[in-house]
Amino acid sequence: MLTSTQPEWLTEPADLNALPPRLWPASAERAADGVLTVGGLRADDLAAEFGTPVYVFDEADFRARCAEFRTVFDDFDVYYAGKAFLCRPVARICAELGLHLDVCSLGELLIAVSAGFPAERIVMHGNNKSAAELATGLRHGVGRIVVDSFDELGLLRELAAEAGVRPQVLIRVNVGVHADTHANIATAHDDQKFGFSLRTGDASTAVATAHKADELELVGLHMHLGSQIFGLDSFEVGVRRVMEIRARFLREHGVSLPEVSLGGGFAIAYLDHHRPSTPAEIAAGLREFTRRSCAELGLEPPRLAIEPGRVLVGRSGITVYRVGTVKDVAGLRTFVSVDGGMSDNIRPALYDGLYTGVLASRRSTAGPMLSRVVGLHCDAGDVVVRDDHLPADTRVGDLLAVPSTGAYCRSLANNFNQTPRPPVVAVRDGQARVWLRRETYDDLLALEVE
Ligand SMILES: *Cc1c(COP(=O)(O)O)cnc(C)c1O
């Protein structure tokens, strides 16, 4: 007899209809008849109007979190990391609420600029920025460029000279800290592609080279440890190491670098028992690590920046799917298939991302059923919710909603199995607005040229 292996954290929930506030956007609740509502709009109405799957984005929730970060980190520059989820309305909200913006591709830069985002508040990232990308950034007058390699340093000097501008740059330092997160999103141990290695001395060489380059204005250092990091221990180590480079630079060149960006990576809860650090804890920690290192090393404290992505946008978005098949495999679990999957949320396949799901089209009084929510793709890794309990009466035609899909879902969406990408519908005060329309089969066919 087969028995299913369940993760130890998976306990039977007291209420299968609950919407834990830690996971759901602020406006999520159930209407009197049990239907999930977000932003004052019913999931069944949204599904009828916009189809499924659909990303539903609580605009007020996102605004509130941006405003919270702006307040809690009032002595920092707060760059929203656009790779978590970027479209023009998101860029405009960030601009309006006083945030800066981190872009890491020409596409992200073009979206930001086309939204009217102030270029001087944009920072450009990337380990392989093209000449076209850098030249476009220079032409628009982006505020900062974070240099990632010696090749880029040379290219940027040439392009700046050609353009007759003197960009402000930071040097990305690989501080050699292995943050406790999934391997694909740990970005500051020695053996990965980002930044100049502190261990080999490349970081100090790069800082000195940028300082001597007349074409560039070196303003500081940058580190980014990775993503979905729960605690602050790795930040403490990283801050210390970055400040040591600043101290060495001060000794050798007599110049105190005025800026340090500590990157992003702050975790959110995907499951109800997750306990990420709060914004206030993060701010207090980063301030204290910086104050202490600078005091010990005899440095002026720098202007600090952070680059939060997931933590600003993750909880604002949910995905609503329709159940297409329910397959009970006796003794194991029930596979509930929805009409999306790894094309709209690749995080379970890519990073072992964990999610929960609830019935959205009704409240159920049935008992718990050990379930795995899977997609429609021809790949056994096509999982949306790996382990959860759904009501035992979950059936074909039900709507199922997955919370905490605001970050790294639409931005990583793909066309696997020639699947059109779902729309993003923003909801607020009973109004729905399409921020990104659904891709169509005509869009896909339009790529075919032969
Ligand atoms: C991805 C990334 C971020 C944002 O990471 P989150 O985990 O979404 O906060 C910030 N800075 C850089 C350089 C990044 O690559």
mmCIF file of C-alpha atoms in Angstrom, residues 105-442:
data_model
loop_
_atom_site.group_PDB
_atom_site.id
_atom_site.type_symbol
_atom_site.label_atom_id
_atom_site.label_comp_id
_atom_site.label_asym_id
_atom_site.label_seq_id
_atom_site.Cartn_x
_atom_site.Cartn_y
_atom_site.Cartn_z
ATOM 1 C CA SER A 105 17.507 44.874 -18.504
ATOM 2 C CA LEU A 106 16.834 47.150 -21.442
ATOM 3 C CA GLY A 107 13.217 45.988 -21.412
ATOM 4 C CA GLU A 108 12.715 47.013 -17.793
ATOM 5 C CA LEU A 109 14.403 50.337 -18.493
ATOM 6 C CA LEU A 110 12.129 50.989 -21.476
ATOM 7 C CA ILE A 111 8.978 50.196 -19.485
ATOM 8 C CA ALA A 112 10.104 52.570 -16.721
ATOM 9 C CA VAL A 113 11.014 55.376 -19.092
ATOM 10 C CA SER A 114 7.794 54.949 -21.076
ATOM 11 C CA ALA A 115 5.855 55.270 -17.800
ATOM 12 C CA GLY A 116 7.549 58.613 -17.210
ATOM 13 C CA PHE A 117 9.577 57.325 -14.274
ATOM 14 C CA PRO A 118 12.187 59.995 -13.396
ATOM 15 C CA ALA A 119 15.439 58.685 -14.875
ATOM 16 C CA GLU A 120 17.577 60.210 -12.149
ATOM 17 C CA ARG A 121 15.889 57.843 -9.671
ATOM 18 C CA ILE A 122 16.700 54.716 -11.738
ATOM 19 C CA VAL A 123 19.610 52.370 -11.046
ATOM 20 C CA MET A 124 20.769 49.967 -13.763
ATOM 21 C CA HIS A 125 21.867 46.458 -12.847
ATOM 22 C CA GLY A 126 22.995 43.392 -14.718
ATOM 23 C CA ASN A 127 26.091 41.254 -15.198
ATOM 24 C CA ASN A 128 26.023 41.564 -18.998
ATOM 25 C CA LYS A 129 24.566 44.917 -19.920
ATOM 26 C CA SER A 130 24.717 45.444 -23.672
ATOM 27 C CA ALA A 131 26.210 48.534 -25.268
ATOM 28 C CA ALA A 132 22.700 49.444 -26.451
ATOM 29 C CA GLU A 133 21.364 49.115 -22.915
ATOM 30 C CA LEU A 134 24.106 51.232 -21.355
ATOM 31 C CA ALA A 135 23.865 53.846 -24.123
ATOM 32 C CA THR A 136 20.100 54.042 -23.633
ATOM 33 C CA GLY A 137 20.600 54.500 -19.893
ATOM 34 C CA LEU A 138 23.140 57.267 -20.497
ATOM 35 C CA ARG A 139 20.878 58.965 -23.038
ATOM 36 C CA HIS A 140 17.995 59.051 -20.564
ATOM 37 C CA GLY A 141 20.278 60.152 -17.753
ATOM 38 C CA VAL A 142 19.750 57.273 -15.307
ATOM 39 C CA GLY A 143 20.832 58.133 -11.773
ATOM 40 C CA ARG A 144 23.166 55.234 -11.073
ATOM 41 C CA ILE A 145 24.798 52.366 -12.931
ATOM 42 C CA VAL A 146 26.050 49.424 -10.891
ATOM 43 C CA VAL A 147 29.149 48.089 -12.620
ATOM 44 C CA ASP A 148 29.509 44.319 -12.470
ATOM 45 C CA SER A 149 32.710 43.446 -14.404
ATOM 46 C CA PHE A 150 35.973 44.841 -15.783
ATOM 47 C CA ASP A 151 34.592 44.436 -19.308
ATOM 48 C CA GLU A 152 31.636 46.601 -18.395
ATOM 49 C CA LEU A 153 33.891 49.153 -16.747
ATOM 50 C CA GLY A 154 35.813 49.554 -20.008
ATOM 51 C CA LEU A 155 32.680 49.636 -22.163
ATOM 52 C CA LEU A 156 30.966 52.172 -19.948
ATOM 53 C CA ARG A 157 34.002 54.484 -20.033
ATOM 54 C CA GLU A 158 33.961 54.422 -23.842
ATOM 55 C CA LEU A 159 30.219 55.011 -24.064
ATOM 56 C CA ALA A 160 30.281 57.804 -21.497
ATOM 57 C CA ALA A 161 33.103 59.546 -23.374
ATOM 58 C CA GLU A 162 31.167 59.202 -26.642
ATOM 59 C CA ALA A 163 27.995 60.555 -25.073
ATOM 60 C CA GLY A 164 29.841 63.351 -23.301
ATOM 61 C CA VAL A 165 28.334 62.497 -19.906
ATOM 62 C CA ARG A 166 29.857 61.420 -16.594
ATOM 63 C CA PRO A 167 27.613 58.741 -15.073
ATOM 64 C CA GLN A 168 27.528 58.059 -11.356
ATOM 65 C CA VAL A 169 28.506 54.458 -10.716
ATOM 66 C CA LEU A 170 28.614 51.946 -7.895
ATOM 67 C CA ILE A 171 30.822 48.878 -7.851
ATOM 68 C CA ARG A 172 28.996 45.631 -7.186
ATOM 69 C CA VAL A 173 30.945 43.686 -4.610
ATOM 70 C CA ASN A 174 30.579 39.957 -4.212
ATOM 71 C CA VAL A 175 30.997 39.860 -0.464
ATOM 72 C CA GLY A 176 31.308 36.065 -0.251
ATOM 73 C CA VAL A 177 28.319 35.424 1.994
ATOM 74 C CA HIS A 178 26.145 32.403 1.289
ATOM 75 C CA ALA A 179 22.676 33.535 2.289
ATOM 76 C CA ASP A 180 20.406 30.805 3.558
ATOM 77 C CA THR A 181 18.044 30.517 0.605
ATOM 78 C CA HIS A 182 17.574 28.445 -2.577
ATOM 79 C CA ALA A 183 20.803 28.012 -4.604
ATOM 80 C CA ASN A 184 19.388 29.792 -7.671
ATOM 81 C CA ILE A 185 18.680 32.953 -5.688
ATOM 82 C CA ALA A 186 21.795 33.114 -3.511
ATOM 83 C CA THR A 187 23.947 35.742 -5.193
ATOM 84 C CA ALA A 188 26.845 36.564 -2.922
ATOM 85 C CA HIS A 189 28.890 33.425 -2.339
ATOM 86 C CA ASP A 190 32.192 33.117 -4.158
ATOM 87 C CA ASP A 191 31.156 30.737 -6.922
ATOM 88 C CA GLN A 192 28.452 32.709 -8.741
ATOM 89 C CA LYS A 193 28.415 35.198 -11.567
ATOM 90 C CA PHE A 194 27.578 38.555 -9.962
ATOM 91 C CA GLY A 195 29.931 41.307 -8.923
ATOM 92 C CA PHE A 196 33.628 41.738 -8.248
ATOM 93 C CA SER A 197 35.032 39.227 -5.814
ATOM 94 C CA LEU A 198 36.155 40.568 -2.482
ATOM 95 C CA ARG A 199 38.188 37.419 -1.828
ATOM 96 C CA THR A 200 40.363 37.718 -4.966
ATOM 97 C CA GLY A 201 40.964 41.431 -4.550
ATOM 98 C CA ASP A 202 39.048 42.251 -7.750
ATOM 99 C CA ALA A 203 36.612 44.403 -5.805
ATOM 100 C CA SER A 204 39.338 46.723 -4.555
ATOM 101 C CA THR A 205 40.964 46.830 -8.008
ATOM 102 C CA ALA A 206 37.618 47.735 -9.586
ATOM 103 C CA VAL A 207 36.964 50.481 -7.057
ATOM 104 C CA ALA A 208 40.417 51.978 -7.656
ATOM 105 C CA THR A 209 40.020 51.753 -11.438
ATOM 106 C CA ALA A 210 36.603 53.402 -11.382
ATOM 107 C CA HIS A 211 37.938 56.110 -9.071
ATOM 108 C CA LYS A 212 40.767 56.949 -11.484
ATOM 109 C CA ALA A 213 38.533 56.895 -14.576
ATOM 110 C CA ASP A 214 37.783 60.499 -15.584
ATOM 111 C CA GLU A 215 34.730 59.371 -17.542
ATOM 112 C CA LEU A 216 32.973 58.066 -14.409
ATOM 113 C CA GLU A 217 31.984 59.411 -11.032
ATOM 114 C CA LEU A 218 32.426 56.667 -8.460
ATOM 115 C CA VAL A 219 29.834 57.192 -5.729
ATOM 116 C CA GLY A 220 29.827 53.934 -3.831
ATOM 117 C CA LEU A 221 29.510 50.210 -3.381
ATOM 118 C CA HIS A 222 26.710 47.734 -3.884
ATOM 119 C CA MET A 223 25.976 44.289 -2.530
ATOM 120 C CA HIS A 224 23.011 41.976 -3.002
ATOM 121 C CA LEU A 225 22.965 38.752 -1.041
ATOM 122 C CA GLY A 226 20.122 36.907 -2.702
ATOM 123 C CA SER A 227 16.383 36.601 -2.384
ATOM 124 C CA GLN A 228 13.789 35.273 0.072
ATOM 125 C CA ILE A 229 16.228 35.674 2.995
ATOM 126 C CA PHE A 230 14.452 35.389 6.354
ATOM 127 C CA GLY A 231 16.991 36.527 8.934
ATOM 128 C CA LEU A 232 19.487 39.368 9.095
ATOM 129 C CA ASP A 233 22.668 37.442 9.969
ATOM 130 C CA SER A 234 24.003 37.391 6.415
ATOM 131 C CA PHE A 235 23.333 41.130 6.131
ATOM 132 C CA GLU A 236 25.433 41.734 9.213
ATOM 133 C CA VAL A 237 28.393 39.917 7.646
ATOM 134 C CA GLY A 238 27.853 41.564 4.253
ATOM 135 C CA VAL A 239 27.649 45.078 5.678
ATOM 136 C CA ARG A 240 30.878 44.538 7.601
ATOM 137 C CA ARG A 241 32.711 43.357 4.482
ATOM 138 C CA VAL A 242 31.482 46.212 2.325
ATOM 139 C CA MET A 243 32.513 48.706 4.973
ATOM 140 C CA GLU A 244 35.967 47.127 5.112
ATOM 141 C CA ILE A 245 36.386 47.874 1.419
ATOM 142 C CA ARG A 246 35.283 51.440 2.064
ATOM 143 C CA ALA A 247 37.847 51.681 4.883
ATOM 144 C CA ARG A 248 40.616 50.366 2.663
ATOM 145 C CA PHE A 249 39.655 52.812 -0.078
ATOM 146 C CA LEU A 250 39.725 55.670 2.418
ATOM 147 C CA ARG A 251 43.200 54.629 3.559
ATOM 148 C CA GLU A 252 44.595 54.265 0.049
ATOM 149 C CA HIS A 253 42.874 57.151 -1.719
ATOM 150 C CA GLY A 254 41.841 59.504 1.028
ATOM 151 C CA VAL A 255 38.256 59.462 -0.189
ATOM 152 C CA SER A 256 35.189 58.353 1.748
ATOM 153 C CA LEU A 257 32.732 56.727 -0.660
ATOM 154 C CA PRO A 258 29.399 58.403 0.059
ATOM 155 C CA GLU A 259 26.912 55.663 -0.882
ATOM 156 C CA VAL A 260 26.320 52.003 -0.095
ATOM 157 C CA SER A 261 23.463 49.933 -1.470
ATOM 158 C CA LEU A 262 22.659 46.829 0.527
ATOM 159 C CA GLY A 263 20.458 45.276 -2.176
ATOM 160 C CA GLY A 264 17.203 43.461 -1.563
ATOM 161 C CA GLY A 265 16.208 39.925 -0.757
ATOM 162 C CA PHE A 266 13.860 40.374 2.188
ATOM 163 C CA ALA A 267 11.565 37.370 2.564
ATOM 164 C CA ILE A 268 7.781 37.181 2.622
ATOM 165 C CA ALA A 269 5.507 34.493 4.032
ATOM 166 C CA TYR A 270 4.299 31.960 1.475
ATOM 167 C CA LEU A 271 2.959 29.629 4.153
ATOM 168 C CA ASP A 272 1.113 30.619 7.286
ATOM 169 C CA HIS A 273 3.907 29.492 9.609
ATOM 170 C CA HIS A 274 6.601 31.564 7.839
ATOM 171 C CA ARG A 275 7.913 34.411 9.997
ATOM 172 C CA PRO A 276 9.960 36.855 7.910
ATOM 173 C CA SER A 277 11.616 39.880 9.537
ATOM 174 C CA THR A 278 9.372 42.946 9.664
ATOM 175 C CA PRO A 279 10.325 46.151 7.831
ATOM 176 C CA ALA A 280 11.042 47.827 11.186
ATOM 177 C CA GLU A 281 13.352 44.973 12.228
ATOM 178 C CA ILE A 282 15.161 45.089 8.890
ATOM 179 C CA ALA A 283 15.616 48.863 9.030
ATOM 180 C CA ALA A 284 16.856 48.779 12.621
ATOM 181 C CA GLY A 285 19.235 45.920 11.848
ATOM 182 C CA LEU A 286 20.746 47.496 8.743
ATOM 183 C CA ARG A 287 21.185 50.835 10.519
ATOM 184 C CA GLU A 288 22.852 49.204 13.494
ATOM 185 C CA PHE A 289 25.199 46.986 11.412
ATOM 186 C CA THR A 290 26.244 50.049 9.426
ATOM 187 C CA ARG A 291 26.668 52.279 12.477
ATOM 188 C CA ARG A 292 28.761 49.681 14.297
ATOM 189 C CA SER A 293 31.024 48.814 11.332
ATOM 190 C CA CYS A 294 31.603 52.452 10.509
ATOM 191 C CA ALA A 295 32.383 53.321 14.130
ATOM 192 C CA GLU A 296 34.851 50.442 14.435
ATOM 193 C CA LEU A 297 36.536 51.250 11.141
ATOM 194 C CA GLY A 298 36.611 55.008 11.672
ATOM 195 C CA LEU A 299 34.323 55.744 8.703
ATOM 196 C CA GLU A 300 31.671 58.341 8.011
ATOM 197 C CA PRO A 301 28.367 56.468 7.757
ATOM 198 C CA PRO A 302 27.331 56.396 4.081
ATOM 199 C CA ARG A 303 23.971 57.193 2.539
ATOM 200 C CA LEU A 304 22.260 53.781 2.455
ATOM 201 C CA ALA A 305 20.013 52.296 -0.182
ATOM 202 C CA ILE A 306 17.966 49.104 -0.312
ATOM 203 C CA GLU A 307 16.362 47.336 -3.258
ATOM 204 C CA PRO A 308 13.306 45.424 -2.069
ATOM 205 C CA GLY A 309 11.295 43.601 -4.718
ATOM 206 C CA ARG A 310 9.379 40.610 -3.420
ATOM 207 C CA VAL A 311 8.602 42.144 -0.033
ATOM 208 C CA LEU A 312 6.909 45.157 -1.655
ATOM 209 C CA VAL A 313 4.847 43.380 -4.263
ATOM 210 C CA GLY A 314 4.579 39.705 -3.336
ATOM 211 C CA ARG A 315 1.512 39.751 -1.135
ATOM 212 C CA SER A 316 -0.386 42.245 -3.307
ATOM 213 C CA GLY A 317 -1.010 39.699 -6.055
ATOM 214 C CA ILE A 318 -3.035 36.494 -6.132
ATOM 215 C CA THR A 319 -3.775 34.092 -8.976
ATOM 216 C CA VAL A 320 -7.271 32.786 -9.649
ATOM 217 C CA TYR A 321 -7.551 29.516 -11.577
ATOM 218 C CA ARG A 322 -10.429 27.268 -12.586
ATOM 219 C CA VAL A 323 -10.343 23.608 -11.625
ATOM 220 C CA GLY A 324 -10.512 21.349 -14.673
ATOM 221 C CA THR A 325 -10.014 17.852 -13.303
ATOM 222 C CA VAL A 326 -9.880 16.218 -9.880
ATOM 223 C CA LYS A 327 -7.982 12.935 -9.734
ATOM 224 C CA ASP A 328 -7.819 10.941 -6.538
ATOM 225 C CA VAL A 329 -4.903 8.512 -6.380
ATOM 226 C CA ALA A 330 -5.949 6.165 -3.607
ATOM 227 C CA GLY A 331 -3.616 6.127 -0.618
ATOM 228 C CA LEU A 332 -1.542 8.998 -1.969
ATOM 229 C CA ARG A 333 -3.289 12.269 -2.583
ATOM 230 C CA THR A 334 -5.752 14.056 -4.829
ATOM 231 C CA PHE A 335 -4.407 15.904 -7.845
ATOM 232 C CA VAL A 336 -6.429 19.009 -8.577
ATOM 233 C CA SER A 337 -5.652 20.339 -12.063
ATOM 234 C CA VAL A 338 -6.056 24.028 -12.828
ATOM 235 C CA ASP A 339 -5.996 25.895 -16.119
ATOM 236 C CA GLY A 340 -2.508 27.415 -15.683
ATOM 237 C CA GLY A 341 0.637 26.151 -14.015
ATOM 238 C CA MET A 342 4.353 26.549 -14.576
ATOM 239 C CA SER A 343 3.721 29.055 -17.377
ATOM 240 C CA ASP A 344 2.195 31.548 -14.920
ATOM 241 C CA ASN A 345 4.095 30.432 -11.792
ATOM 242 C CA ILE A 346 7.388 28.686 -12.368
ATOM 243 C CA ARG A 347 8.631 29.212 -8.820
ATOM 244 C CA PRO A 348 7.689 25.730 -7.546
ATOM 245 C CA ALA A 349 9.658 24.160 -10.409
ATOM 246 C CA LEU A 350 12.548 26.634 -10.326
ATOM 247 C CA TYR A 351 13.067 27.273 -6.613
ATOM 248 C CA ASP A 352 10.950 24.637 -4.853
ATOM 249 C CA GLY A 353 8.580 27.521 -4.130
ATOM 250 C CA LEU A 354 5.792 26.591 -1.739
ATOM 251 C CA TYR A 355 2.245 27.941 -1.904
ATOM 252 C CA THR A 356 -1.185 27.382 -0.460
ATOM 253 C CA GLY A 357 -4.537 27.457 -2.190
ATOM 254 C CA VAL A 358 -8.164 28.017 -1.233
ATOM 255 C CA LEU A 359 -11.516 27.615 -2.892
ATOM 256 C CA ALA A 360 -12.451 31.056 -4.220
ATOM 257 C CA SER A 361 -15.895 30.503 -5.707
ATOM 258 C CA ARG A 362 -17.570 29.299 -2.536
ATOM 259 C CA ARG A 363 -17.141 28.431 1.113
ATOM 260 C CA SER A 364 -17.022 24.713 1.832
ATOM 261 C CA THR A 365 -18.023 22.789 4.935
ATOM 262 C CA ALA A 366 -16.329 19.579 3.756
ATOM 263 C CA GLY A 367 -13.389 18.077 5.603
ATOM 264 C CA PRO A 368 -9.757 18.335 4.488
ATOM 265 C CA MET A 369 -8.388 16.418 1.514
ATOM 266 C CA LEU A 370 -4.643 16.054 1.023
ATOM 267 C CA SER A 371 -4.110 17.717 -2.333
ATOM 268 C CA ARG A 372 -1.562 18.727 -4.888
ATOM 269 C CA VAL A 373 -2.612 21.500 -7.228
ATOM 270 C CA VAL A 374 -1.047 20.935 -10.629
ATOM 271 C CA GLY A 375 -1.160 22.779 -13.929
ATOM 272 C CA LEU A 376 -2.015 21.801 -17.496
ATOM 273 C CA HIS A 377 1.549 21.499 -18.791
ATOM 274 C CA CYS A 378 3.225 18.378 -20.101
ATOM 275 C CA ASP A 379 5.814 18.227 -17.352
ATOM 276 C CA ALA A 380 5.611 16.354 -14.065
ATOM 277 C CA GLY A 381 7.274 19.332 -12.339
ATOM 278 C CA ASP A 382 4.268 21.447 -13.241
ATOM 279 C CA VAL A 383 3.068 22.005 -9.701
ATOM 280 C CA VAL A 384 1.296 25.086 -8.325
ATOM 281 C CA VAL A 385 0.680 24.006 -4.722
ATOM 282 C CA ARG A 386 2.801 21.019 -3.768
ATOM 283 C CA ASP A 387 1.166 20.066 -0.471
ATOM 284 C CA ASP A 388 -1.989 21.455 1.019
ATOM 285 C CA HIS A 389 -5.405 20.508 2.248
ATOM 286 C CA LEU A 390 -8.365 21.500 0.111
ATOM 287 C CA PRO A 391 -12.001 20.822 0.952
ATOM 288 C CA ALA A 392 -12.879 17.234 0.091
ATOM 289 C CA ASP A 393 -15.729 18.422 -2.138
ATOM 290 C CA THR A 394 -13.424 20.433 -4.447
ATOM 291 C CA ARG A 395 -14.777 19.774 -7.907
ATOM 292 C CA VAL A 396 -14.550 20.619 -11.577
ATOM 293 C CA GLY A 397 -15.573 24.210 -12.233
ATOM 294 C CA ASP A 398 -14.575 25.564 -8.837
ATOM 295 C CA LEU A 399 -12.338 28.601 -8.722
ATOM 296 C CA LEU A 400 -9.141 28.176 -6.782
ATOM 297 C CA ALA A 401 -7.032 31.122 -5.577
ATOM 298 C CA VAL A 402 -3.350 31.092 -4.695
ATOM 299 C CA PRO A 403 -2.034 33.987 -2.577
ATOM 300 C CA SER A 404 1.385 35.667 -2.541
ATOM 301 C CA THR A 405 1.857 35.497 -6.310
ATOM 302 C CA GLY A 406 2.555 39.201 -6.823
ATOM 303 C CA ALA A 407 6.323 38.735 -7.143
ATOM 304 C CA TYR A 408 8.219 36.608 -9.647
ATOM 305 C CA CYS A 409 5.108 35.057 -11.188
ATOM 306 C CA ARG A 410 3.985 37.368 -14.004
ATOM 307 C CA SER A 411 7.592 38.536 -14.373
ATOM 308 C CA LEU A 412 8.751 34.940 -14.927
ATOM 309 C CA ALA A 413 5.680 33.902 -16.939
ATOM 310 C CA ASN A 414 6.415 32.028 -20.128
ATOM 311 C CA ASN A 415 4.707 30.437 -23.108
ATOM 312 C CA PHE A 416 5.499 26.789 -22.376
ATOM 313 C CA ASN A 417 3.199 24.539 -24.416
ATOM 314 C CA GLN A 418 2.273 27.656 -26.433
ATOM 315 C CA THR A 419 0.219 28.911 -23.514
ATOM 316 C CA PRO A 420 -0.741 32.607 -23.640
ATOM 317 C CA ARG A 421 0.253 34.539 -20.511
ATOM 318 C CA PRO A 422 -2.611 35.631 -18.215
ATOM 319 C CA PRO A 423 -3.633 39.246 -17.690
ATOM 320 C CA VAL A 424 -2.907 41.347 -14.627
ATOM 321 C CA VAL A 425 -6.096 42.958 -13.353
ATOM 322 C CA ALA A 426 -5.699 45.632 -10.696
ATOM 323 C CA VAL A 427 -8.591 45.965 -8.245
ATOM 324 C CA ARG A 428 -9.280 48.846 -5.923
ATOM 325 C CA ASP A 429 -12.451 50.133 -4.232
ATOM 326 C CA GLY A 430 -14.711 47.960 -6.367
ATOM 327 C CA GLN A 431 -13.073 48.980 -9.653
ATOM 328 C CA ALA A 432 -11.049 46.682 -11.917
ATOM 329 C CA ARG A 433 -8.452 47.890 -14.384
ATOM 330 C CA VAL A 434 -6.430 45.753 -16.760
ATOM 331 C CA TRP A 435 -2.760 46.582 -16.253
ATOM 332 C CA LEU A 436 -1.517 43.908 -18.633
ATOM 333 C CA ARG A 437 -3.923 42.282 -21.066
ATOM 334 C CA ARG A 438 -4.143 38.553 -21.655
ATOM 335 C CA GLU A 439 -1.892 37.305 -24.420
ATOM 336 C CA THR A 440 -3.856 35.763 -27.264
ATOM 337 C CA TYR A 441 -3.253 32.871 -29.602
ATOM 338 C CA ASP A 442 -2.967 35.508 -32.319
#
